Amino acid sequence: MAEVTTDADLVARRARLLGPAYRLFYDEPFHPVRGEGVWLYDAAGTPWLDAYNNVACVGHAQPRVVEAIARQAAVLNTHTRYLHDGILDYAERLLATMPSELGHATFTCTGSEANDLALRIAGAHTGGTGLVVTRWAYHGVTSALACASPSLGQYVRIGDHVRLVDAPAGGDIDTGRRFADGVRAAVADLRAHGLKPAALLVDTVFSSDGVFTGPPGFLAEAVAAIREAGGVFIADEVQPGFGRTGEAFWGFQRHGVVPDIATLGKPMGNGHPVAGLAVRPEVMRAFGQASRYFNTFGGNPVSMAAASAVLDVIQEERLQRNALEVGRYLRERLAALAGRHALVGEVRGAGLFVGLELVTDRATRAPATAQAARVVNGLRRRQVLLSATGPDAHVLKIRPPLVFRREHADLLVARLDEVLAGIG
Ligand SMILES: Cc1ncc(COP(=O)(O)O)c(C=O)c1O
């Protein structure tokens, strides 16, 4: 009889082969074997509602993207030191979604590489090294980014050239001023230590900080502040980009600002590893003159075919509009749960990037950290996948594929209602 491999066997094998740095989600790890649209399936064929994976933005195993990858892989896959029209066609299409000031596109394989390169470009342009990020930011895995990603936890040493500012919480009219005050104080402290500011780098939906999206426009004063100090503004669009916020194709557009550099990733290839940057030509100049850029896999013909197919689907299926409408509907339904469950605090977000704060006391907004973990695991037991974010891990992070429809939102809310009732 064939030996049966259980999930417990896989967990042990992972620990042995992959070592201690990897982490799994959920008390009871989840083991999908197939994906389609908003669904992931386990080996028994049970569908699980995916309310978490923004990478598969046009849906898991989207046939047009799969076909585009297979077609191009069967013809040619080389690198950017040969001429190929695929990278140019995609660069043209990508830049057409951006404000005209962002005139150059550069391609990488991951969001981390994009952010790392953005820091080098910012350094070359400004002559500075000082970097301002939010207090619970995450920007990537390289050394330059890990030391500017406090959400990685206690083992990461924040760089001497990095200053942390409070995320723009509050959602009131003064949010932008408070955030800009933080940036100005960070700049002053950099200067006091003899460091020249190079950049303000923020995720424009502040996902790891706990999802802060309002009021639109709050970023503008901070962007002006970093520019006054001689630095550039890098919009990390790895999370909000490609229509997810519904109100705009790019997160920075909700704030009425044009970044000096925008960095892109996750949803760009629907799971194929493609990422990149859009840069103002005048900001790119110093780096381009001093260095050459080559990335073995970045911008290869297969990646460009994948990314192009993703844009096709987003545009033809009007997924930005879907994100706007279904996201609004979902937030309304989540807010209605507050009437029945004392744990429900603020519902935040834009489009299909939603943060649901869980609190033990609405007046003090005390974080319901343990309860949030129970909710995440309770939903997992009811075949709904999501996670929690923020420094206290008490904000449910709901960030499904953009093909998430009202009926999926209804299912999510019904299951959440049950789980919250169980927690009391
Ligand atoms: C805001 C943000 N920036 C950058 C990254 C890094 O992207 P990657 O994992 O593709 O290197 C992430 C990944 O989670 C992210 O959330």
Short mmCIF file of C-alpha atoms and ligand atoms in Angstrom, two decimals:
data_model
loop_
_atom_site.label_atom_id
_atom_site.label_comp_id
_atom_site.label_asym_id
_atom_site.label_seq_id
_atom_site.Cartn_x
_atom_site.Cartn_y
_atom_site.Cartn_z
CA MET A 1 0.00 0.00 0.00
CA ALA A 2 1.33 3.46 -0.91
CA GLU A 3 2.46 5.54 2.04
CA VAL A 4 0.11 8.41 2.84
CA THR A 5 1.79 11.80 3.33
CA THR A 6 -0.06 13.84 5.92
CA ASP A 7 0.18 17.60 6.37
CA ALA A 8 2.06 16.93 9.62
CA ASP A 9 4.66 15.02 7.55
CA LEU A 10 4.98 18.01 5.23
CA VAL A 11 5.42 20.41 8.14
CA ALA A 12 8.25 18.25 9.53
CA ARG A 13 9.84 17.90 6.09
CA ARG A 14 9.70 21.66 5.57
CA ALA A 15 11.39 22.30 8.89
CA ARG A 16 14.11 19.80 8.04
CA LEU A 17 14.70 20.99 4.46
CA LEU A 18 13.94 24.70 4.59
CA GLY A 19 15.25 25.47 8.06
CA PRO A 20 13.92 27.74 10.78
CA ALA A 21 13.41 31.09 8.99
CA TYR A 22 10.27 30.07 7.09
CA ARG A 23 6.85 30.58 8.70
CA LEU A 24 3.46 29.06 7.94
CA PHE A 25 0.09 30.76 8.25
CA TYR A 26 -2.57 29.45 10.66
CA ASP A 27 -2.52 27.18 13.72
CA GLU A 28 -3.45 24.39 11.34
CA PRO A 29 -1.43 24.95 8.14
CA PHE A 30 -3.36 25.12 4.90
CA HIS A 31 -2.43 22.91 1.95
CA PRO A 32 -3.96 23.96 -1.37
CA VAL A 33 -3.33 21.91 -4.49
CA ARG A 34 -5.15 23.97 -7.13
CA GLY A 35 -6.51 27.46 -7.69
CA GLU A 36 -9.17 28.99 -9.90
CA GLY A 37 -10.56 32.53 -9.74
CA VAL A 38 -11.13 33.44 -6.08
CA TRP A 39 -10.96 29.82 -4.97
CA LEU A 40 -8.19 27.58 -3.71
CA TYR A 41 -8.88 23.84 -3.52
CA ASP A 42 -7.46 21.25 -1.16
CA ALA A 43 -6.72 17.64 -2.14
CA ALA A 44 -10.27 16.59 -1.24
CA GLY A 45 -11.62 19.14 -3.76
CA THR A 46 -13.03 21.46 -1.09
CA PRO A 47 -13.12 25.11 -2.24
CA TRP A 48 -11.60 27.76 0.04
CA LEU A 49 -12.54 31.40 -0.44
CA ASP A 50 -9.35 33.39 -0.99
CA ALA A 51 -9.79 36.82 0.58
CA TYR A 52 -6.06 37.35 1.01
CA ASN A 53 -3.95 36.83 -2.10
CA ASN A 54 -3.49 40.06 -4.00
CA VAL A 55 -0.78 38.51 -6.17
CA ALA A 56 -3.32 36.47 -8.12
CA CYS A 57 -5.06 39.75 -8.90
CA VAL A 58 -6.94 38.56 -11.99
CA GLY A 59 -7.74 35.22 -10.33
CA HIS A 60 -5.81 32.04 -9.66
CA ALA A 61 -4.62 30.17 -12.77
CA GLN A 62 -6.16 32.84 -15.02
CA PRO A 63 -6.27 31.12 -18.44
CA ARG A 64 -5.12 34.12 -20.52
CA VAL A 65 -2.10 34.71 -18.33
CA VAL A 66 -1.23 31.01 -18.30
CA GLU A 67 -1.57 30.88 -22.07
CA ALA A 68 0.57 34.02 -22.59
CA ILE A 69 3.37 32.58 -20.43
CA ALA A 70 3.25 29.19 -22.18
CA ARG A 71 3.13 30.72 -25.66
CA GLN A 72 6.12 32.99 -25.10
CA ALA A 73 8.11 30.31 -23.24
CA ALA A 74 7.68 28.03 -26.25
CA VAL A 75 9.19 30.66 -28.58
CA LEU A 76 11.95 32.64 -26.84
CA ASN A 77 13.10 33.63 -23.38
CA THR A 78 16.32 35.63 -23.16
CA HIS A 79 17.36 38.87 -21.46
CA THR A 80 17.34 42.61 -21.96
CA ARG A 81 20.74 42.87 -23.65
CA TYR A 82 19.16 41.68 -26.86
CA LEU A 83 16.55 43.66 -28.68
CA HIS A 84 12.98 42.54 -28.08
CA ASP A 85 9.75 44.39 -28.65
CA GLY A 86 7.94 42.70 -25.72
CA ILE A 87 9.63 44.87 -23.08
CA LEU A 88 8.99 48.03 -25.09
CA ASP A 89 5.34 47.24 -25.77
CA TYR A 90 4.79 46.56 -22.09
CA ALA A 91 6.77 49.62 -20.95
CA GLU A 92 4.58 51.76 -23.20
CA ARG A 93 1.38 50.25 -21.84
CA LEU A 94 2.55 50.48 -18.23
CA LEU A 95 3.70 54.09 -18.48
CA ALA A 96 0.39 54.98 -20.16
CA THR A 97 -1.33 54.09 -16.87
CA MET A 98 0.93 56.55 -15.00
CA PRO A 99 1.13 60.35 -14.92
CA SER A 100 3.23 61.58 -17.86
CA GLU A 101 6.03 62.76 -15.52
CA LEU A 102 6.99 59.12 -14.92
CA GLY A 103 8.71 58.56 -18.23
CA HIS A 104 11.07 55.59 -17.72
CA ALA A 105 10.27 51.99 -16.82
CA THR A 106 12.77 49.54 -15.33
CA PHE A 107 12.06 45.86 -14.71
CA THR A 108 13.04 43.53 -11.88
CA CYS A 109 11.78 40.18 -10.59
CA THR A 110 10.59 41.19 -7.12
CA GLY A 111 9.27 44.18 -5.23
CA SER A 112 12.36 44.04 -3.03
CA GLU A 113 14.64 44.46 -6.03
CA ALA A 114 12.48 47.35 -7.22
CA ASN A 115 12.69 49.13 -3.86
CA ASP A 116 16.41 48.42 -3.55
CA LEU A 117 17.04 49.92 -6.96
CA ALA A 118 14.81 52.89 -6.08
CA LEU A 119 17.05 53.62 -3.09
CA ARG A 120 20.14 53.54 -5.30
CA ILE A 121 18.50 55.86 -7.84
CA ALA A 122 17.39 58.22 -5.05
CA GLY A 123 20.90 58.22 -3.58
CA ALA A 124 22.52 59.01 -6.92
CA HIS A 125 20.03 61.81 -7.64
CA THR A 126 20.10 63.52 -4.25
CA GLY A 127 23.61 62.71 -3.03
CA GLY A 128 21.97 61.76 0.27
CA THR A 129 21.57 58.55 2.26
CA GLY A 130 18.88 59.46 4.82
CA LEU A 131 15.69 57.45 4.52
CA VAL A 132 12.29 58.04 6.13
CA VAL A 133 9.80 55.16 6.46
CA THR A 134 6.82 54.40 8.68
CA ARG A 135 7.12 52.81 12.11
CA TRP A 136 5.82 49.37 11.10
CA ALA A 137 6.83 49.40 7.44
CA TYR A 138 7.76 46.45 5.28
CA HIS A 139 9.62 47.11 2.05
CA GLY A 140 11.54 43.94 1.25
CA VAL A 141 14.17 41.30 1.86
CA THR A 142 17.48 42.87 0.82
CA SER A 143 19.87 44.23 3.45
CA ALA A 144 19.11 47.80 2.38
CA LEU A 145 15.38 47.20 2.87
CA ALA A 146 15.39 44.89 5.88
CA CYS A 147 17.09 47.68 7.84
CA ALA A 148 14.17 49.92 6.81
CA SER A 149 11.44 47.31 7.53
CA PRO A 150 10.71 47.47 11.28
CA SER A 151 7.78 45.05 10.91
CA LEU A 152 10.34 42.27 10.42
CA GLY A 153 10.67 42.37 14.18
CA GLN A 154 13.24 42.43 16.91
CA TYR A 155 16.09 40.79 14.98
CA VAL A 156 16.26 43.55 12.40
CA ARG A 157 18.51 46.44 13.26
CA ILE A 158 17.11 49.66 11.84
CA GLY A 159 19.80 51.48 9.88
CA ASP A 160 21.56 54.49 11.39
CA HIS A 161 20.51 56.40 8.27
CA VAL A 162 16.82 55.41 8.67
CA ARG A 163 14.21 57.41 10.59
CA LEU A 164 10.78 56.04 11.54
CA VAL A 165 7.61 58.13 11.51
CA ASP A 166 4.15 57.26 12.85
CA ALA A 167 1.85 55.90 10.17
CA PRO A 168 -0.95 58.28 9.15
CA ALA A 169 -3.63 56.96 11.49
CA GLY A 170 -6.76 58.85 12.49
CA GLY A 171 -8.47 59.36 9.18
CA ASP A 172 -9.39 62.95 10.14
CA ILE A 173 -8.70 66.23 8.42
CA ASP A 174 -5.39 66.67 10.30
CA THR A 175 -3.97 63.27 9.30
CA GLY A 176 -1.85 64.76 6.55
CA ARG A 177 -0.47 67.54 8.71
CA ARG A 178 0.47 65.14 11.52
CA PHE A 179 2.16 62.81 9.06
CA ALA A 180 4.07 65.68 7.44
CA ASP A 181 5.13 66.94 10.89
CA GLY A 182 6.58 63.49 11.52
CA VAL A 183 8.49 63.60 8.24
CA ARG A 184 9.82 67.11 9.01
CA ALA A 185 10.98 65.97 12.45
CA ALA A 186 12.68 62.92 10.88
CA VAL A 187 14.45 65.14 8.36
CA ALA A 188 15.61 67.48 11.13
CA ASP A 189 16.97 64.53 13.09
CA LEU A 190 18.82 63.19 10.04
CA ARG A 191 20.39 66.61 9.57
CA ALA A 192 21.28 66.83 13.24
CA HIS A 193 23.27 63.61 12.73
CA GLY A 194 25.00 64.96 9.64
CA LEU A 195 22.93 62.92 7.20
CA LYS A 196 21.43 64.31 4.00
CA PRO A 197 17.88 63.10 3.28
CA ALA A 198 17.54 60.94 0.17
CA ALA A 199 13.95 59.70 0.26
CA LEU A 200 10.61 59.23 1.89
CA LEU A 201 9.55 55.65 1.06
CA VAL A 202 5.96 54.63 1.86
CA ASP A 203 3.46 51.97 0.90
CA THR A 204 0.60 54.19 -0.24
CA VAL A 205 -2.00 52.08 1.62
CA PHE A 206 0.25 51.50 4.66
CA SER A 207 -0.69 47.83 4.71
CA SER A 208 1.83 46.52 7.23
CA ASP A 209 1.19 49.52 9.49
CA GLY A 210 -2.50 48.53 9.71
CA VAL A 211 -4.12 49.84 6.46
CA PHE A 212 -4.48 53.64 6.42
CA THR A 213 -6.20 55.01 3.36
CA GLY A 214 -8.02 58.17 4.32
CA PRO A 215 -8.74 60.86 3.79
CA PRO A 216 -7.44 60.80 0.21
CA GLY A 217 -4.89 63.55 -0.25
CA PHE A 218 -3.23 63.15 3.15
CA LEU A 219 0.14 62.26 1.59
CA ALA A 220 0.58 65.54 -0.27
CA GLU A 221 2.05 67.61 2.58
CA ALA A 222 4.61 64.94 3.50
CA VAL A 223 5.68 64.64 -0.13
CA ALA A 224 6.20 68.40 -0.25
CA ALA A 225 8.19 68.20 3.00
CA ILE A 226 10.66 65.58 1.74
CA ARG A 227 11.14 67.51 -1.51
CA GLU A 228 11.78 70.74 0.41
CA ALA A 229 14.49 68.82 2.27
CA GLY A 230 16.12 67.80 -1.01
CA GLY A 231 14.86 64.20 -0.95
CA VAL A 232 12.60 62.30 -3.32
CA PHE A 233 9.29 60.58 -2.79
CA ILE A 234 9.21 56.85 -3.55
CA ALA A 235 5.69 55.42 -3.74
CA ASP A 236 5.80 51.71 -2.93
CA GLU A 237 2.91 50.45 -5.06
CA VAL A 238 3.65 46.77 -4.47
CA GLN A 239 0.43 46.43 -2.44
CA PRO A 240 -2.02 49.03 -3.79
CA GLY A 241 -1.01 49.11 -7.46
CA PHE A 242 -2.86 47.82 -10.53
CA GLY A 243 -6.34 49.10 -9.68
CA ARG A 244 -6.81 47.49 -6.28
CA THR A 245 -7.92 50.69 -4.53
CA GLY A 246 -10.74 51.11 -7.04
CA GLU A 247 -10.53 54.89 -6.91
CA ALA A 248 -7.34 54.98 -8.97
CA PHE A 249 -5.02 52.64 -10.82
CA TRP A 250 -2.13 53.60 -8.49
CA GLY A 251 -2.33 54.25 -4.77
CA PHE A 252 -0.45 57.56 -5.00
CA GLN A 253 -3.08 58.92 -7.40
CA ARG A 254 -5.65 58.89 -4.57
CA HIS A 255 -3.45 61.49 -2.87
CA GLY A 256 -3.10 63.82 -5.84
CA VAL A 257 0.69 63.45 -5.89
CA VAL A 258 3.14 62.32 -8.57
CA PRO A 259 6.04 60.38 -7.07
CA ASP A 260 9.63 60.66 -8.21
CA ILE A 261 9.78 56.88 -8.31
CA ALA A 262 6.98 54.31 -8.13
CA THR A 263 7.87 50.71 -7.31
CA LEU A 264 5.65 47.85 -8.45
CA GLY A 265 5.43 44.12 -7.88
CA LYS A 266 3.16 41.43 -6.50
CA PRO A 267 0.07 41.53 -8.80
CA MET A 268 2.04 42.60 -11.87
CA GLY A 269 2.43 39.05 -13.24
CA ASN A 270 -0.44 37.36 -11.38
CA GLY A 271 2.12 35.11 -9.69
CA HIS A 272 4.84 35.14 -12.32
CA PRO A 273 7.81 36.94 -10.69
CA VAL A 274 7.86 40.28 -12.44
CA ALA A 275 8.20 43.70 -10.80
CA GLY A 276 9.62 47.09 -11.65
CA LEU A 277 9.83 50.84 -11.29
CA ALA A 278 8.49 53.91 -13.03
CA VAL A 279 10.85 56.86 -12.67
CA ARG A 280 10.98 60.51 -13.63
CA PRO A 281 13.71 60.83 -16.29
CA GLU A 282 15.43 63.68 -14.45
CA VAL A 283 15.60 61.52 -11.30
CA MET A 284 16.96 58.54 -13.26
CA ARG A 285 19.70 60.52 -14.99
CA ALA A 286 22.49 60.48 -12.37
CA PHE A 287 22.12 56.76 -11.69
CA GLY A 288 22.01 55.90 -15.40
CA GLN A 289 25.15 57.94 -16.07
CA ALA A 290 27.10 56.42 -13.23
CA SER A 291 25.96 52.79 -13.45
CA ARG A 292 24.75 50.23 -15.90
CA TYR A 293 21.63 48.26 -15.07
CA PHE A 294 21.31 44.59 -15.87
CA ASN A 295 19.06 42.05 -14.23
CA THR A 296 19.35 38.51 -15.59
CA PHE A 297 15.64 37.73 -15.44
CA GLY A 298 14.05 41.17 -15.06
CA GLY A 299 12.08 42.21 -18.12
CA ASN A 300 12.54 38.94 -20.00
CA PRO A 301 10.06 38.17 -22.82
CA VAL A 302 8.07 35.63 -20.77
CA SER A 303 7.70 38.06 -17.85
CA MET A 304 6.60 40.82 -20.19
CA ALA A 305 4.04 38.52 -21.83
CA ALA A 306 2.66 37.60 -18.41
CA ALA A 307 2.49 41.24 -17.28
CA SER A 308 0.87 42.28 -20.53
CA ALA A 309 -1.82 39.61 -20.23
CA VAL A 310 -2.53 40.79 -16.66
CA LEU A 311 -3.08 44.34 -17.93
CA ASP A 312 -5.37 43.00 -20.67
CA VAL A 313 -7.57 41.22 -18.14
CA ILE A 314 -7.64 44.12 -15.65
CA GLN A 315 -8.65 46.51 -18.39
CA GLU A 316 -11.07 44.32 -20.37
CA GLU A 317 -12.83 42.92 -17.30
CA ARG A 318 -12.95 46.40 -15.71
CA LEU A 319 -11.48 45.06 -12.51
CA GLN A 320 -10.63 48.48 -11.10
CA ARG A 321 -14.33 49.32 -11.20
CA ASN A 322 -15.15 45.95 -9.66
CA ALA A 323 -12.68 46.69 -6.86
CA LEU A 324 -14.38 50.04 -6.26
CA GLU A 325 -17.92 48.66 -6.17
CA VAL A 326 -17.38 45.34 -4.41
CA GLY A 327 -14.91 46.94 -1.99
CA ARG A 328 -17.47 49.58 -1.01
CA TYR A 329 -20.16 46.91 -0.60
CA LEU A 330 -17.84 44.74 1.50
CA ARG A 331 -16.87 47.62 3.81
CA GLU A 332 -20.54 48.53 4.31
CA ARG A 333 -21.39 44.96 5.24
CA LEU A 334 -18.39 44.70 7.55
CA ALA A 335 -19.32 47.98 9.25
CA ALA A 336 -22.83 46.60 9.82
CA LEU A 337 -21.29 43.77 11.88
CA ALA A 338 -20.34 46.39 14.48
CA GLY A 339 -24.00 46.46 15.58
CA ARG A 340 -23.78 42.80 16.62
CA HIS A 341 -20.19 42.34 17.73
CA ALA A 342 -18.41 44.57 20.25
CA LEU A 343 -15.02 43.46 18.89
CA VAL A 344 -15.56 45.26 15.59
CA GLY A 345 -13.78 48.62 15.52
CA GLU A 346 -12.96 50.77 12.55
CA VAL A 347 -13.42 49.51 8.99
CA ARG A 348 -10.79 51.07 6.75
CA GLY A 349 -9.59 50.73 3.22
CA ALA A 350 -10.10 51.60 -0.40
CA GLY A 351 -11.46 49.30 -3.06
CA LEU A 352 -10.49 45.71 -2.38
CA PHE A 353 -7.83 46.60 0.18
CA VAL A 354 -9.71 46.45 3.45
CA GLY A 355 -8.59 46.63 7.07
CA LEU A 356 -11.03 45.65 9.82
CA GLU A 357 -9.79 46.69 13.23
CA LEU A 358 -10.72 44.44 16.17
CA VAL A 359 -10.78 46.15 19.57
CA THR A 360 -11.52 45.10 23.14
CA ASP A 361 -12.84 48.56 23.92
CA ARG A 362 -14.26 50.93 21.32
CA ALA A 363 -13.62 54.03 23.42
CA THR A 364 -9.91 53.38 23.96
CA ARG A 365 -9.47 51.34 20.73
CA ALA A 366 -7.45 48.80 22.72
CA PRO A 367 -6.20 46.20 20.23
CA ALA A 368 -7.87 42.77 20.33
CA THR A 369 -4.70 40.93 19.32
CA ALA A 370 -5.50 37.47 20.70
CA GLN A 371 -9.06 37.67 19.40
CA ALA A 372 -7.83 38.64 15.93
CA ALA A 373 -5.69 35.49 15.82
CA ARG A 374 -8.72 33.46 16.85
CA VAL A 375 -10.81 35.07 14.12
CA VAL A 376 -8.17 34.38 11.45
CA ASN A 377 -7.91 30.73 12.54
CA GLY A 378 -11.69 30.42 12.96
CA LEU A 379 -12.23 31.63 9.41
CA ARG A 380 -9.57 29.23 8.20
CA ARG A 381 -11.59 26.39 9.75
CA ARG A 382 -14.61 27.68 7.81
CA GLN A 383 -12.72 27.70 4.50
CA VAL A 384 -12.12 31.45 4.32
CA LEU A 385 -8.54 32.74 4.02
CA LEU A 386 -7.33 36.08 5.32
CA SER A 387 -4.78 37.40 7.80
CA ALA A 388 -4.10 40.14 10.35
CA THR A 389 -1.74 43.10 10.14
CA GLY A 390 -0.41 46.11 12.04
CA PRO A 391 2.02 46.38 14.99
CA ASP A 392 -0.54 44.69 17.27
CA ALA A 393 -1.74 42.22 14.60
CA HIS A 394 -5.33 43.22 15.35
CA VAL A 395 -6.40 44.50 11.94
CA LEU A 396 -7.91 41.88 9.66
CA LYS A 397 -6.28 42.26 6.26
CA ILE A 398 -8.77 41.53 3.48
CA ARG A 399 -7.18 41.72 0.07
CA PRO A 400 -8.73 39.21 -2.33
CA PRO A 401 -8.14 38.72 -6.05
CA LEU A 402 -9.76 41.60 -7.95
CA VAL A 403 -12.33 39.18 -9.43
CA PHE A 404 -13.99 39.03 -5.98
CA ARG A 405 -17.74 39.65 -6.44
CA ARG A 406 -20.63 40.54 -4.14
CA GLU A 407 -21.54 36.90 -3.53
CA HIS A 408 -18.00 36.28 -2.32
CA ALA A 409 -18.22 39.31 -0.03
CA ASP A 410 -21.53 37.93 1.34
CA LEU A 411 -19.93 34.57 2.07
CA LEU A 412 -16.96 36.18 3.81
CA VAL A 413 -19.21 38.38 5.98
CA ALA A 414 -21.49 35.44 6.89
CA ARG A 415 -18.55 33.33 8.02
CA LEU A 416 -17.00 36.24 9.91
CA ASP A 417 -20.33 36.84 11.65
CA GLU A 418 -20.34 33.19 12.82
CA VAL A 419 -16.75 33.30 14.01
CA LEU A 420 -17.25 36.56 15.91
CA ALA A 421 -20.40 35.15 17.54
CA GLY A 422 -18.34 32.15 18.69
CA ILE A 423 -15.74 34.42 20.28
CA GLY A 424 -18.34 36.62 21.97
C1 LIG B 1 4.81 47.15 0.55
C2 LIG B 1 5.75 46.09 0.08
N1 LIG B 1 6.87 46.45 -0.55
C3 LIG B 1 7.76 45.55 -1.01
C4 LIG B 1 7.55 44.20 -0.82
C5 LIG B 1 8.59 43.21 -1.29
O1 LIG B 1 8.15 42.54 -2.41
P1 LIG B 1 8.76 41.09 -2.77
O2 LIG B 1 8.28 40.12 -1.73
O3 LIG B 1 8.21 40.83 -4.16
O4 LIG B 1 10.23 41.23 -2.79
C6 LIG B 1 6.38 43.78 -0.17
C7 LIG B 1 6.13 42.32 0.02
O5 LIG B 1 5.33 41.90 0.82
C8 LIG B 1 5.46 44.75 0.28
O6 LIG B 1 4.34 44.40 0.91
#
